[in-house]
PDB file of C-alpha atoms in Angstrom:
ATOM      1  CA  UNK A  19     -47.803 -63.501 -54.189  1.00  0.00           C
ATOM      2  CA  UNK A  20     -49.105 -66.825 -53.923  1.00  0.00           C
ATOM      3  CA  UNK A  21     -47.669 -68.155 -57.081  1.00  0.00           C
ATOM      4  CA  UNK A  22     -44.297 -66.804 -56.414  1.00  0.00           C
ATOM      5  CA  UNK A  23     -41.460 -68.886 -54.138  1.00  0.00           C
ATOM      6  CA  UNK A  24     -39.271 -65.667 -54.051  1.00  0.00           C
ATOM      7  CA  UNK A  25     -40.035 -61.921 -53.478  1.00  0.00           C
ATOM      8  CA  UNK A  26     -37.654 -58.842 -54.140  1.00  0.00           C
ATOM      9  CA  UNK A  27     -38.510 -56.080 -52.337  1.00  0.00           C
ATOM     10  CA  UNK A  28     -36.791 -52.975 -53.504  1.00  0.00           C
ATOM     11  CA  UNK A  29     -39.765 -50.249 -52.533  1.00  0.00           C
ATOM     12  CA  UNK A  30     -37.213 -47.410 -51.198  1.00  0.00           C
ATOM     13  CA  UNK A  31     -38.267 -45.757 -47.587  1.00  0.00           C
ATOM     14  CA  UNK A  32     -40.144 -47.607 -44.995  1.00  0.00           C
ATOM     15  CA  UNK A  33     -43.078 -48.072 -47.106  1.00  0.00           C
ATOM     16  CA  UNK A  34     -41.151 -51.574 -48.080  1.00  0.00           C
ATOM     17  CA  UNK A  35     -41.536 -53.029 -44.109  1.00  0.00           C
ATOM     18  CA  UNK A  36     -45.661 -54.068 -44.923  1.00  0.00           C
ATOM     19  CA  UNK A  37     -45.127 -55.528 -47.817  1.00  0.00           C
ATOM     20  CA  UNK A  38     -41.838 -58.042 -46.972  1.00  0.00           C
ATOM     21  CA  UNK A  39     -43.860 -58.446 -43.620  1.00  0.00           C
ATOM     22  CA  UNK A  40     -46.853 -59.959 -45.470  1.00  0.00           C
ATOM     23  CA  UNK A  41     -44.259 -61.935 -47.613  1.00  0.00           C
ATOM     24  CA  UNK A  42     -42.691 -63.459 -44.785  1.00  0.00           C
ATOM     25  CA  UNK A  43     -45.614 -64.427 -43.422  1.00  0.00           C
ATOM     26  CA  UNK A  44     -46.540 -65.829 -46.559  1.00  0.00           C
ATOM     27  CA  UNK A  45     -43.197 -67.946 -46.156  1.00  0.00           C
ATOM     28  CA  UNK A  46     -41.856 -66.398 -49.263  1.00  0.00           C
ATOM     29  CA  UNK A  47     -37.739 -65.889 -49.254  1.00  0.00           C
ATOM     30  CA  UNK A  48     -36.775 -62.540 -49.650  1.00  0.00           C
ATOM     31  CA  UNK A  49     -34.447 -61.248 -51.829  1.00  0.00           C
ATOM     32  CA  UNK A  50     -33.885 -57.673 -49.571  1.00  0.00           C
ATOM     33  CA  UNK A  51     -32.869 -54.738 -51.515  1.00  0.00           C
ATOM     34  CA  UNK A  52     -34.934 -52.642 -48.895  1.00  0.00           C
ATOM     35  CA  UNK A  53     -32.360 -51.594 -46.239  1.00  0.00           C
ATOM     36  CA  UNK A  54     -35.114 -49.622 -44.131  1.00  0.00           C
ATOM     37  CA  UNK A  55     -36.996 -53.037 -43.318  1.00  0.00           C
ATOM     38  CA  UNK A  56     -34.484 -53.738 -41.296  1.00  0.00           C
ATOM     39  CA  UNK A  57     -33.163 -50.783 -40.362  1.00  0.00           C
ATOM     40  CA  UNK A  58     -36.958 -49.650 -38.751  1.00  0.00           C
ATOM     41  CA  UNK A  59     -38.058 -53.104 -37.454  1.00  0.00           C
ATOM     42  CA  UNK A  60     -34.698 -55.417 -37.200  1.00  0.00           C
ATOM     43  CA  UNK A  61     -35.426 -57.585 -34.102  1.00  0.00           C
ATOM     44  CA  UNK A  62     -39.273 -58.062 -35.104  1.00  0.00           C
ATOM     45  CA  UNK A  63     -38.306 -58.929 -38.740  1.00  0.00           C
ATOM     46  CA  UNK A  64     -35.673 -60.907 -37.984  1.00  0.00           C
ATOM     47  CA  UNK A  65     -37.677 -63.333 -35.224  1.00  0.00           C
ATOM     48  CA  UNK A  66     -40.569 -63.482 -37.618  1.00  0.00           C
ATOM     49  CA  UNK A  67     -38.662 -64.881 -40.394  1.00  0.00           C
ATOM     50  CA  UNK A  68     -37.276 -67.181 -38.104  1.00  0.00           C
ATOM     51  CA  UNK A  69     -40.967 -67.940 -37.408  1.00  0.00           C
ATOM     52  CA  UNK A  70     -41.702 -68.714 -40.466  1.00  0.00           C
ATOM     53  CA  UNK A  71     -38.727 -70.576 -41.732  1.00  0.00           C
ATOM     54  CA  UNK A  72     -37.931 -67.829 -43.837  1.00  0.00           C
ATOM     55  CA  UNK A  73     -34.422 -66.713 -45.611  1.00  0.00           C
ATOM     56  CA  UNK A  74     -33.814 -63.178 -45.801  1.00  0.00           C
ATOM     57  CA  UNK A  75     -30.989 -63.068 -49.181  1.00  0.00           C
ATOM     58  CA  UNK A  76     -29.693 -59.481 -49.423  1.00  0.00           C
ATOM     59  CA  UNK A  77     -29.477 -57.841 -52.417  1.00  0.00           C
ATOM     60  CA  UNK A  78     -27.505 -54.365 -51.899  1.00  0.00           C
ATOM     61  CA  UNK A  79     -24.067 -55.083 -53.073  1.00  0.00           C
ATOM     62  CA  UNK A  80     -22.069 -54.089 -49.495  1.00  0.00           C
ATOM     63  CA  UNK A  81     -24.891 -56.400 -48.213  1.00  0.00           C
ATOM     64  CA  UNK A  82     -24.433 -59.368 -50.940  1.00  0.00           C
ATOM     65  CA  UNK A  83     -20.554 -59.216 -51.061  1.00  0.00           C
ATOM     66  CA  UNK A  84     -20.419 -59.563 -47.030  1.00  0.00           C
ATOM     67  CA  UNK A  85     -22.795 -62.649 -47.567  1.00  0.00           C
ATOM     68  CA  UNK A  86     -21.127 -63.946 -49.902  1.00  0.00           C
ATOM     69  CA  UNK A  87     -17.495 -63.548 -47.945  1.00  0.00           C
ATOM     70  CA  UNK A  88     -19.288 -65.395 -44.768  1.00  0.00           C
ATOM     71  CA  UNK A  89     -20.478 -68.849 -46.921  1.00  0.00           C
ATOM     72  CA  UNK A  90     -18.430 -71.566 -45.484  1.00  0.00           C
ATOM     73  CA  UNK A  91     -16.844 -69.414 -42.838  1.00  0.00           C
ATOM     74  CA  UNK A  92     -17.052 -70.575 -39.354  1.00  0.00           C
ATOM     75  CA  UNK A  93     -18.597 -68.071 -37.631  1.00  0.00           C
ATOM     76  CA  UNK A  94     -16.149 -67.621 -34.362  1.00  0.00           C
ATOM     77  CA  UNK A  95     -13.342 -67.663 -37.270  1.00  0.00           C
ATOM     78  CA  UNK A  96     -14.404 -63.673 -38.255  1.00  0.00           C
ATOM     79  CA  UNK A  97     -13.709 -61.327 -36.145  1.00  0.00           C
ATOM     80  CA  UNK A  98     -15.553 -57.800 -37.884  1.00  0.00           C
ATOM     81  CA  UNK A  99     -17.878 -57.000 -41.165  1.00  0.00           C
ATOM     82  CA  UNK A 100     -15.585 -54.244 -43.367  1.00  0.00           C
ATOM     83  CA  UNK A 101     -18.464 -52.100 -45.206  1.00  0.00           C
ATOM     84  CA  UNK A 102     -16.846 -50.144 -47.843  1.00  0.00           C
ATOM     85  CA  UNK A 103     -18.399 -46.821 -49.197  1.00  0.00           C
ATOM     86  CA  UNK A 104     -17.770 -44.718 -52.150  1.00  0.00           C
ATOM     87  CA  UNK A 105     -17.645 -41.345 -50.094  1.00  0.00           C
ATOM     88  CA  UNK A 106     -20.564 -39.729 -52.833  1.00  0.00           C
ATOM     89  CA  UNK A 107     -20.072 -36.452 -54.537  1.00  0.00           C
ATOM     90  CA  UNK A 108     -19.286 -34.902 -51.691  1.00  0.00           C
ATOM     91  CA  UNK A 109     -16.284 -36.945 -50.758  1.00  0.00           C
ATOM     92  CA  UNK A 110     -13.678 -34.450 -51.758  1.00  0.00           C
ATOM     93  CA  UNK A 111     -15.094 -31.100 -50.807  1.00  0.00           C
ATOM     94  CA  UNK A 112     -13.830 -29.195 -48.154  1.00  0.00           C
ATOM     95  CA  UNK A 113     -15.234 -29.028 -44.739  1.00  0.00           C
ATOM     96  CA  UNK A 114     -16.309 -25.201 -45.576  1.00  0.00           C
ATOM     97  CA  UNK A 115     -18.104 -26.235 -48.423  1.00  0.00           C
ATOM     98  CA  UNK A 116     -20.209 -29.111 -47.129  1.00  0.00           C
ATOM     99  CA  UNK A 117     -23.198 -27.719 -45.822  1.00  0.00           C
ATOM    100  CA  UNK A 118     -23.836 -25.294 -48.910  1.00  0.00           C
ATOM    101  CA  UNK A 119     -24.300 -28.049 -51.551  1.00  0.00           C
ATOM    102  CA  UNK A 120     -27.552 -28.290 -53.600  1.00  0.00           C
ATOM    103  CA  UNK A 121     -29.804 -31.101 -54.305  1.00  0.00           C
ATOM    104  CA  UNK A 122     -28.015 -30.897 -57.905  1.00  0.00           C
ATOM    105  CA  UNK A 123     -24.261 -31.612 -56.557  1.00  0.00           C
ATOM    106  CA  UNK A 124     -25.645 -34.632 -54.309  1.00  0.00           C
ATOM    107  CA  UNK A 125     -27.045 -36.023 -57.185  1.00  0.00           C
ATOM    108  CA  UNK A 126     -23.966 -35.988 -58.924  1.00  0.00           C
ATOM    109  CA  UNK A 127     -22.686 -39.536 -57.791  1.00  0.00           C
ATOM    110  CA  UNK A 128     -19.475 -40.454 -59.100  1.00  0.00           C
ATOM    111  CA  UNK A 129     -19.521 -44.771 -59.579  1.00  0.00           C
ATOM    112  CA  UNK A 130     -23.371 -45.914 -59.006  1.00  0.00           C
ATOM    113  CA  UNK A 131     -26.512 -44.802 -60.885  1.00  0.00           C
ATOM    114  CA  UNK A 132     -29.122 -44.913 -58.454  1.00  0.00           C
ATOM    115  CA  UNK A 133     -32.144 -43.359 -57.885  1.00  0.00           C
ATOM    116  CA  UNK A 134     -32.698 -39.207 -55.984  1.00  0.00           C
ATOM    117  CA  UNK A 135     -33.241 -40.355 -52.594  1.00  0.00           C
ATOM    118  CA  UNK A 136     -31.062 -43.160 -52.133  1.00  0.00           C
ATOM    119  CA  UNK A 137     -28.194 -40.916 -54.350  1.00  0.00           C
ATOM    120  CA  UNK A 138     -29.061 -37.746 -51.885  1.00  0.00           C
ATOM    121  CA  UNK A 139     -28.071 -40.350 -48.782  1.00  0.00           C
ATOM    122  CA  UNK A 140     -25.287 -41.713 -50.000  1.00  0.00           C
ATOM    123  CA  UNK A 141     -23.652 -37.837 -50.246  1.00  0.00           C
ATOM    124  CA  UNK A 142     -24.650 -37.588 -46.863  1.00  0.00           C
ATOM    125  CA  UNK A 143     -23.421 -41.080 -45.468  1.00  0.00           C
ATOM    126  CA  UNK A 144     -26.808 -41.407 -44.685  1.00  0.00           C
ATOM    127  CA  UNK A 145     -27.002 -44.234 -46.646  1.00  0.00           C
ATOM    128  CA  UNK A 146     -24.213 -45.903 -45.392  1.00  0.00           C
ATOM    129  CA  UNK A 147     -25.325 -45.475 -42.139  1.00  0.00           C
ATOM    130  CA  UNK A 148     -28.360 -46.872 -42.870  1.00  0.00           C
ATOM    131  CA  UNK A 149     -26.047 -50.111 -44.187  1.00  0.00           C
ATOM    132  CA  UNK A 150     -24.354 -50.163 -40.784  1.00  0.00           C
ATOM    133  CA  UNK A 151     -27.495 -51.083 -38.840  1.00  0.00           C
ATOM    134  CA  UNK A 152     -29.205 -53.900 -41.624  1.00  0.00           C
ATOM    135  CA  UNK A 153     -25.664 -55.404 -41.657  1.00  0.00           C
ATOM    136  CA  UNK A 154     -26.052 -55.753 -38.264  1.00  0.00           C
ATOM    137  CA  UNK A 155     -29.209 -57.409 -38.213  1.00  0.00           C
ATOM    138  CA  UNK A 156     -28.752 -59.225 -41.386  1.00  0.00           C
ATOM    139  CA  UNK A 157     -25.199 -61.221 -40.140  1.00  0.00           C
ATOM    140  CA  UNK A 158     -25.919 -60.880 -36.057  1.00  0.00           C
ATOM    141  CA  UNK A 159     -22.231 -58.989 -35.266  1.00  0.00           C
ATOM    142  CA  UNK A 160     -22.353 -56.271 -32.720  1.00  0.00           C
ATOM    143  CA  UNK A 161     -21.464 -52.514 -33.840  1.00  0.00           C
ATOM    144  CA  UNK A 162     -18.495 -52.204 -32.423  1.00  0.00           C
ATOM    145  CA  UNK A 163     -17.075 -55.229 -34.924  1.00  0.00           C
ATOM    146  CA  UNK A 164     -18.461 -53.507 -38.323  1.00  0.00           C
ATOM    147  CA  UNK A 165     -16.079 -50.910 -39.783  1.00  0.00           C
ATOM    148  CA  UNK A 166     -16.406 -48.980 -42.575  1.00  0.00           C
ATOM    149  CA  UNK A 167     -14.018 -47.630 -45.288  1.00  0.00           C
ATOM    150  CA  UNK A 168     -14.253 -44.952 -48.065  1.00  0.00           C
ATOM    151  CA  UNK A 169     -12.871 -47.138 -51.401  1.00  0.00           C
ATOM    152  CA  UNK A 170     -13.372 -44.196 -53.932  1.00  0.00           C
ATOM    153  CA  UNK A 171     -13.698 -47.241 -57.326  1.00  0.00           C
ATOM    154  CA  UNK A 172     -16.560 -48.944 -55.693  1.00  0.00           C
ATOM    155  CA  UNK A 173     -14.581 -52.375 -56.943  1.00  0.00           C
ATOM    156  CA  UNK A 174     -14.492 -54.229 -53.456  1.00  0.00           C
ATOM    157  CA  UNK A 175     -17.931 -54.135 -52.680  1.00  0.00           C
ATOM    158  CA  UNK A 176     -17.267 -55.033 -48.845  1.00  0.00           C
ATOM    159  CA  UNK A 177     -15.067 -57.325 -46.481  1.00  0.00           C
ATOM    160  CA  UNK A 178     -14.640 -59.235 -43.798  1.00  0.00           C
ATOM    161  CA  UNK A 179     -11.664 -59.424 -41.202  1.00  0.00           C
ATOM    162  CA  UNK A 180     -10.655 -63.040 -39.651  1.00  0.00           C
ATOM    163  CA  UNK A 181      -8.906 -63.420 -36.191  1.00  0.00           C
ATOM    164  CA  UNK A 182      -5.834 -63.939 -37.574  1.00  0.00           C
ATOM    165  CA  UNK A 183      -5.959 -60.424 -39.104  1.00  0.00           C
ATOM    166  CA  UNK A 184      -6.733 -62.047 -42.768  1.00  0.00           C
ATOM    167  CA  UNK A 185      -9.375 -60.202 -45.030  1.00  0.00           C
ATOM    168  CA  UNK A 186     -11.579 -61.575 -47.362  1.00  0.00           C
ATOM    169  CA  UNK A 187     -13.045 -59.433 -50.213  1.00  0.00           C
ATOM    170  CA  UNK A 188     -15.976 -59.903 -52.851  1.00  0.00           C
ATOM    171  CA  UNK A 189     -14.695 -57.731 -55.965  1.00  0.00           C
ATOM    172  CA  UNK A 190     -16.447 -56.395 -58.935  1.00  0.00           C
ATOM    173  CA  UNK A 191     -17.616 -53.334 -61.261  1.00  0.00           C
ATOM    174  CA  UNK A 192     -20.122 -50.848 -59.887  1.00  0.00           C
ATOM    175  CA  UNK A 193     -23.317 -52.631 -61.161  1.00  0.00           C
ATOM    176  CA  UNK A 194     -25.997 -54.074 -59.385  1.00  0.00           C
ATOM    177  CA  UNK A 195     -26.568 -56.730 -62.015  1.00  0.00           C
ATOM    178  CA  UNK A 196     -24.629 -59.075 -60.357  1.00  0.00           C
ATOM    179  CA  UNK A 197     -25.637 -59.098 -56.436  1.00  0.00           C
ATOM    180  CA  UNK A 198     -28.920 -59.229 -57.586  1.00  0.00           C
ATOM    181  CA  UNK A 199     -29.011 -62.225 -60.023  1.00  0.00           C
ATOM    182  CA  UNK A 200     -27.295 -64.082 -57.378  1.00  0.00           C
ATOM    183  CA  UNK A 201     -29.945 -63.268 -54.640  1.00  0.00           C
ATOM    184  CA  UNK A 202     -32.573 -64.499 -57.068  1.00  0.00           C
ATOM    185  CA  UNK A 203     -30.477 -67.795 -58.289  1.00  0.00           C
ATOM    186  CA  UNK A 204     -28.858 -68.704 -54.658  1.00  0.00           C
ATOM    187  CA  UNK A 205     -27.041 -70.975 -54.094  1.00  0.00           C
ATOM    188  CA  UNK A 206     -26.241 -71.164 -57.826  1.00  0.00           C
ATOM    189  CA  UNK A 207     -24.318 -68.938 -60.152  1.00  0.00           C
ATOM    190  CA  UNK A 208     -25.149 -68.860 -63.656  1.00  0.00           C
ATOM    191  CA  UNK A 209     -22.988 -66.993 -66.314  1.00  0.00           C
ATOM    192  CA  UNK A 210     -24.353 -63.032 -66.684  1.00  0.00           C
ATOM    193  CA  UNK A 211     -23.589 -61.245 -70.137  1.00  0.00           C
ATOM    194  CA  UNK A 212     -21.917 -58.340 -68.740  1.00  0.00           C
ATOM    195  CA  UNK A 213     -18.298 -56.386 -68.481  1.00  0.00           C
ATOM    196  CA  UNK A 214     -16.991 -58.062 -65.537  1.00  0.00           C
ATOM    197  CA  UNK A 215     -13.159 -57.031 -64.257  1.00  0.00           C
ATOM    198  CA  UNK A 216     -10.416 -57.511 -66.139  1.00  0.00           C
ATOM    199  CA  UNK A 217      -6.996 -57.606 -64.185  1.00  0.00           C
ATOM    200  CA  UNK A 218      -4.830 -56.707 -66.725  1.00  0.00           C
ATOM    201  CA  UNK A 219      -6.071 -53.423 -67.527  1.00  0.00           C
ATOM    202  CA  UNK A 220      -4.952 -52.399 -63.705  1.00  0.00           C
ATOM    203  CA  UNK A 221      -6.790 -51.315 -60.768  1.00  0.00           C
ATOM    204  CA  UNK A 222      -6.108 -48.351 -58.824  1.00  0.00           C
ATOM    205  CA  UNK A 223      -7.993 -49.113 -55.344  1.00  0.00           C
ATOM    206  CA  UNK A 224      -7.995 -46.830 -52.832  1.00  0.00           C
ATOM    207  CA  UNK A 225      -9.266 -47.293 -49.110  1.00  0.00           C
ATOM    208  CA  UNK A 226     -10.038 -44.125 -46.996  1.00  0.00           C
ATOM    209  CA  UNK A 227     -10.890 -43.588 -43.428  1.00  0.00           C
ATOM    210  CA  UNK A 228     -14.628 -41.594 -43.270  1.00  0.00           C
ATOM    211  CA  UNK A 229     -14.593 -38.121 -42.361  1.00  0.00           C
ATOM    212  CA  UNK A 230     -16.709 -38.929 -39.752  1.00  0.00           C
ATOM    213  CA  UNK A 231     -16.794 -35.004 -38.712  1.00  0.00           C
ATOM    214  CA  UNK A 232     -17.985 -33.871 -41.712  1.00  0.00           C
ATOM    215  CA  UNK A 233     -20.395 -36.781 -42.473  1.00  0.00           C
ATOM    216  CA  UNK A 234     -22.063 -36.907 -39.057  1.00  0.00           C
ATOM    217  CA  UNK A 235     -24.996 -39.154 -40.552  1.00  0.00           C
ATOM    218  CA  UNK A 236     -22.125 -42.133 -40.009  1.00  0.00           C
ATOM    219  CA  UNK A 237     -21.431 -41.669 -36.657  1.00  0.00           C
ATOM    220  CA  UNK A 238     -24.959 -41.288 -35.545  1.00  0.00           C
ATOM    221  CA  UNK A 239     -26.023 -43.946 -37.237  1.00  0.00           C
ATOM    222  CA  UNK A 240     -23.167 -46.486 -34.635  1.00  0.00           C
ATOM    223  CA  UNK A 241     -24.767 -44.482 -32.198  1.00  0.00           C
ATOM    224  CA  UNK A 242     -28.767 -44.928 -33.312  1.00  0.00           C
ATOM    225  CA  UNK A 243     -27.874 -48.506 -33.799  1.00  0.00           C
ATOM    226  CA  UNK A 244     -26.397 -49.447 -30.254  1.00  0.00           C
ATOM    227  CA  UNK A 245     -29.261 -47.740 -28.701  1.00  0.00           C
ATOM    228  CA  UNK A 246     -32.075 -49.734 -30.561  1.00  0.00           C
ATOM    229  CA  UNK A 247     -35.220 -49.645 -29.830  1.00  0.00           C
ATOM    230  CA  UNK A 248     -37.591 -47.145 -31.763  1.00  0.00           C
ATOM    231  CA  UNK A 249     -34.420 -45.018 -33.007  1.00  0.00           C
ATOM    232  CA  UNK A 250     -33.600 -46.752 -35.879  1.00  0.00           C
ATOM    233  CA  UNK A 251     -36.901 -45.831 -37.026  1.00  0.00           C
ATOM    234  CA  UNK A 252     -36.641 -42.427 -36.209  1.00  0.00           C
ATOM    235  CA  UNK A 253     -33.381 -42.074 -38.012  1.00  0.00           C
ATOM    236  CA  UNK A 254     -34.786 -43.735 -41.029  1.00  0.00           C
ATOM    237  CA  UNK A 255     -38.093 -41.594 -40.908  1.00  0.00           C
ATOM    238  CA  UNK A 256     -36.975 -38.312 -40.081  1.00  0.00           C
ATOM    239  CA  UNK A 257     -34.255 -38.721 -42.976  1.00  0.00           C
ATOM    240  CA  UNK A 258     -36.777 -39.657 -45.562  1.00  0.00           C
ATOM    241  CA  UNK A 259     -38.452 -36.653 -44.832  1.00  0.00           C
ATOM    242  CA  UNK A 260     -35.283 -34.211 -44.770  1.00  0.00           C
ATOM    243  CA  UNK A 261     -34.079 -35.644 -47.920  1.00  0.00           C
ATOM    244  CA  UNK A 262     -37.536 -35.178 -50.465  1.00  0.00           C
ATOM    245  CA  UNK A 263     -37.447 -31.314 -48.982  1.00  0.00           C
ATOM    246  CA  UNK A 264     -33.820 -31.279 -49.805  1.00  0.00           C
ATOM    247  CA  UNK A 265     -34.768 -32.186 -53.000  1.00  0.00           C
ATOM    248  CA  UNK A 266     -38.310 -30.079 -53.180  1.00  0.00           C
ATOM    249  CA  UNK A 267     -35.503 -27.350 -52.238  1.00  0.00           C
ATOM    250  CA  UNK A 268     -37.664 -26.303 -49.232  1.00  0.00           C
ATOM    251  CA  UNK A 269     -34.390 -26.840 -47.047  1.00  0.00           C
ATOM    252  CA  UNK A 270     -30.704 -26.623 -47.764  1.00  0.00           C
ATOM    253  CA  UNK A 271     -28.223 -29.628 -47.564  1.00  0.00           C
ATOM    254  CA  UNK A 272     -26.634 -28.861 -44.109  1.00  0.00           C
ATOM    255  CA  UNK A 273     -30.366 -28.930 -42.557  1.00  0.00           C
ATOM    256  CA  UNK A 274     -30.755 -33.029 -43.213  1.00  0.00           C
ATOM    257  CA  UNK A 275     -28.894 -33.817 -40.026  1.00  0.00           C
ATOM    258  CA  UNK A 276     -30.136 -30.759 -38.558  1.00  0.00           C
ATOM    259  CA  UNK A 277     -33.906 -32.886 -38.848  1.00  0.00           C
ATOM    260  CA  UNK A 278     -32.932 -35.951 -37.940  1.00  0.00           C
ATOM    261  CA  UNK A 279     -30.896 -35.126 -34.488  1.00  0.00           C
ATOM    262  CA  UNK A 280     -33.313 -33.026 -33.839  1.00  0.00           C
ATOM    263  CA  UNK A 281     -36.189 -35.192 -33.794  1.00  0.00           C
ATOM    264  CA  UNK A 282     -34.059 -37.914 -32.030  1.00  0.00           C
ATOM    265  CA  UNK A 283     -33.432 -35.448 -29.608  1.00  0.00           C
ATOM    266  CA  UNK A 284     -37.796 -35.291 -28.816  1.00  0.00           C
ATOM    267  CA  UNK A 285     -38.157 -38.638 -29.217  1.00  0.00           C
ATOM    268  CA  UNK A 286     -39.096 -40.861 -26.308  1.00  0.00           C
ATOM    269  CA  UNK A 287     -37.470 -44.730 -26.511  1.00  0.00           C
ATOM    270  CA  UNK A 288     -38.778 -47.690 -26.071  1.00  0.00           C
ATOM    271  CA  UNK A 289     -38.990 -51.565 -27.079  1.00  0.00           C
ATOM    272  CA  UNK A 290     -41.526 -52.475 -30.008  1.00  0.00           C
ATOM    273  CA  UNK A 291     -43.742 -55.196 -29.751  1.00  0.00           C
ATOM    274  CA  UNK A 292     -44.967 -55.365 -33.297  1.00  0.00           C
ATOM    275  CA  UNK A 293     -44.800 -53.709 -36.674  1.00  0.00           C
ATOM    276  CA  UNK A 294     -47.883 -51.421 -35.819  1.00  0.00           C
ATOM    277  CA  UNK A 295     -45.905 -50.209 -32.988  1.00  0.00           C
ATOM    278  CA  UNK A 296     -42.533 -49.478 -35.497  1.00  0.00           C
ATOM    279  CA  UNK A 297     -45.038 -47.994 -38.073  1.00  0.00           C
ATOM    280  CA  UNK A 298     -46.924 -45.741 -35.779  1.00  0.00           C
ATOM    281  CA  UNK A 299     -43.521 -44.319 -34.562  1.00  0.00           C
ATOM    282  CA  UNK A 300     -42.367 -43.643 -37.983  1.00  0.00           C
ATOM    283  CA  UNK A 301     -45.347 -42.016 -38.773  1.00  0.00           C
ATOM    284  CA  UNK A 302     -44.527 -39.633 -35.404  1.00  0.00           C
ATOM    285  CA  UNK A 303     -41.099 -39.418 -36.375  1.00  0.00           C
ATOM    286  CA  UNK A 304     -42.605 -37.636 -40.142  1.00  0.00           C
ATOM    287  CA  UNK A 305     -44.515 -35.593 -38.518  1.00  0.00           C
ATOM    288  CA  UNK A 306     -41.844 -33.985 -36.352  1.00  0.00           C
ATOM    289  CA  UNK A 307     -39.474 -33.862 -39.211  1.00  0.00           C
ATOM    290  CA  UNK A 308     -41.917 -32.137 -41.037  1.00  0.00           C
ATOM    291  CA  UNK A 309     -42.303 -29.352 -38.500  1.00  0.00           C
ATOM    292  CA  UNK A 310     -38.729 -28.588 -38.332  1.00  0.00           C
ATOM    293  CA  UNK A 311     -38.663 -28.498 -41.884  1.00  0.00           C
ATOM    294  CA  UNK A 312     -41.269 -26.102 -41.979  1.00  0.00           C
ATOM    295  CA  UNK A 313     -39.343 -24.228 -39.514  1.00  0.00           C
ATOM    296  CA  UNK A 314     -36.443 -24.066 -41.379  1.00  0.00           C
ATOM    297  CA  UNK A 315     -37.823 -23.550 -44.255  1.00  0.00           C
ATOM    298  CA  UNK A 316     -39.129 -20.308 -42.717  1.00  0.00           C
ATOM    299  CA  UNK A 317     -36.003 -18.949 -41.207  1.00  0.00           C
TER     300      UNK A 317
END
């Protein structure tokens, strides 16, 4: 870490926050593709990279195409952050159907080839929930100014909205290749030997409101995210935990929210002072989330 001027951190789950703490400290820029550093300790992150001089480059591509939608924007020009979201496997089932699907139709995503857990979250909305709050702490706008769409192609990676109603969009194909070379080359783009869009072969883009009944995760998530303090973490936690049993197939699909509202529900707010503080909570968060797993995994 010493030698390097530039650290990626793409450890999934909050076991990334130590490590891109001890890299900002080490006045290292970070190339983010850990959404639950932020997510779990946004405020305390955020002041101690400004501490430390420290730029924070995302690297998910909702995250990097936002970014890269802002440069040379005047800030009191945009008026809201447009996340987009492919709606997962899950996107056209029908509300009766939902709750029954198996680890093995979650994992089934239809445009991105990630890995179980993040896959598993994005069925859920989880994930983009999870997008909602480190958007928010990565570009400083208030929740009620990000919005997010379902775009089924995954081919307009995210927007943003002037005040004149305008919308700016960062387009390309479904592969992180590209958001994360230019993280690790900013502020210059080199060329990438890749399949990159081609207009003339015609793009069928569709944009979707969120079934925000069906996919709960999203709208808890707004909610999780106004309220701040240690909820984030919670959410984040409790998730983790809900998610490997989904996928252990100790509990059943519908039960992931069940966990994670649940343990909201018992937890007790307050304002972190420092990562020990976010840490311990998340490991209190766990622990709940495993007994209701246990619970249900009883019933």
């Amino acid at each position: 870490i010493q030698e390097a001027t530039m650290i990626v951190t793409a450890i999934v789950g909050a076991a990334g926050i130590e490590p891109t703490v001890e890299a900002i400290k080490q006045g290292k820029t970070i190339g983010l593709a850990n959404k639950e550093t932020l997510v779990a300790g946004g405020p305390l992150i955020t002041a101690l990279a400004k501490e430390h001089g420290v730029q924070i480059l995302p690297i998910d591509s909702e995250h990097s195409a936002i970014f890269q939608c802002l440069e040379g924007q005047k800030r009191d020009n945009v008026d809201s952050l447009i996340v987009t979201a492919s709606g997962g496997p899950l996107r056209t089932w029908d509300s009766s159907k939902i709750q029954t699907a198996t680890a093995a139709d979650c994992l089934r995503h239809p445009t991105w080839n990630m890995g179980n857990k993040i896959t598993i979250d994005s069925a859920s909305l989880f994930n983009k929930g999870l997008e909602v709050i480190e958007a928010h702490w990565l570009f400083g706008f208030d929740f009620d100014h990000i919005d997010v769409v379902v775009h089924p192609q995954s081919i307009v990676h995210s927007m943003i909205q002037m005040k004149d109603g305008a919308i700016l969009a960062q387009l390309g194909n479904p592969d992180m290749r590209e958001p994360i070379q230019y993280a690790m080359t900013y502020p210059k783009r080199y060329p990438l030997q890749m399949e990159h869009l081609d207009f003339t072969k015609g793009l069928d883009l569709q944009f979707i409101a969120p079934r925000w009944d069906d996919f709960p995760a999203l709208r808890l998530a707004f909610t999780v995210g106004k309220e701040g303090g240690y909820a984030p973490a919670v959410f984040n936690a409790a998730n983790e935990m809900a998610v490997y049993a989904l996928l252990d197939e100790r509990i059943t699909y519908g039960h992931i929210y069940e966990v994670v509202s649940t343990v909201l529900e018992r937890m007790i707010n307050g304002v972190p002072t420092s990562i020990e503080e976010v840490l311990a909570m998340d490991a209190w968060a766990r622990q709940e989330a495993t007994k209701e797993i246990q619970r249900r995994s009883a019933c």
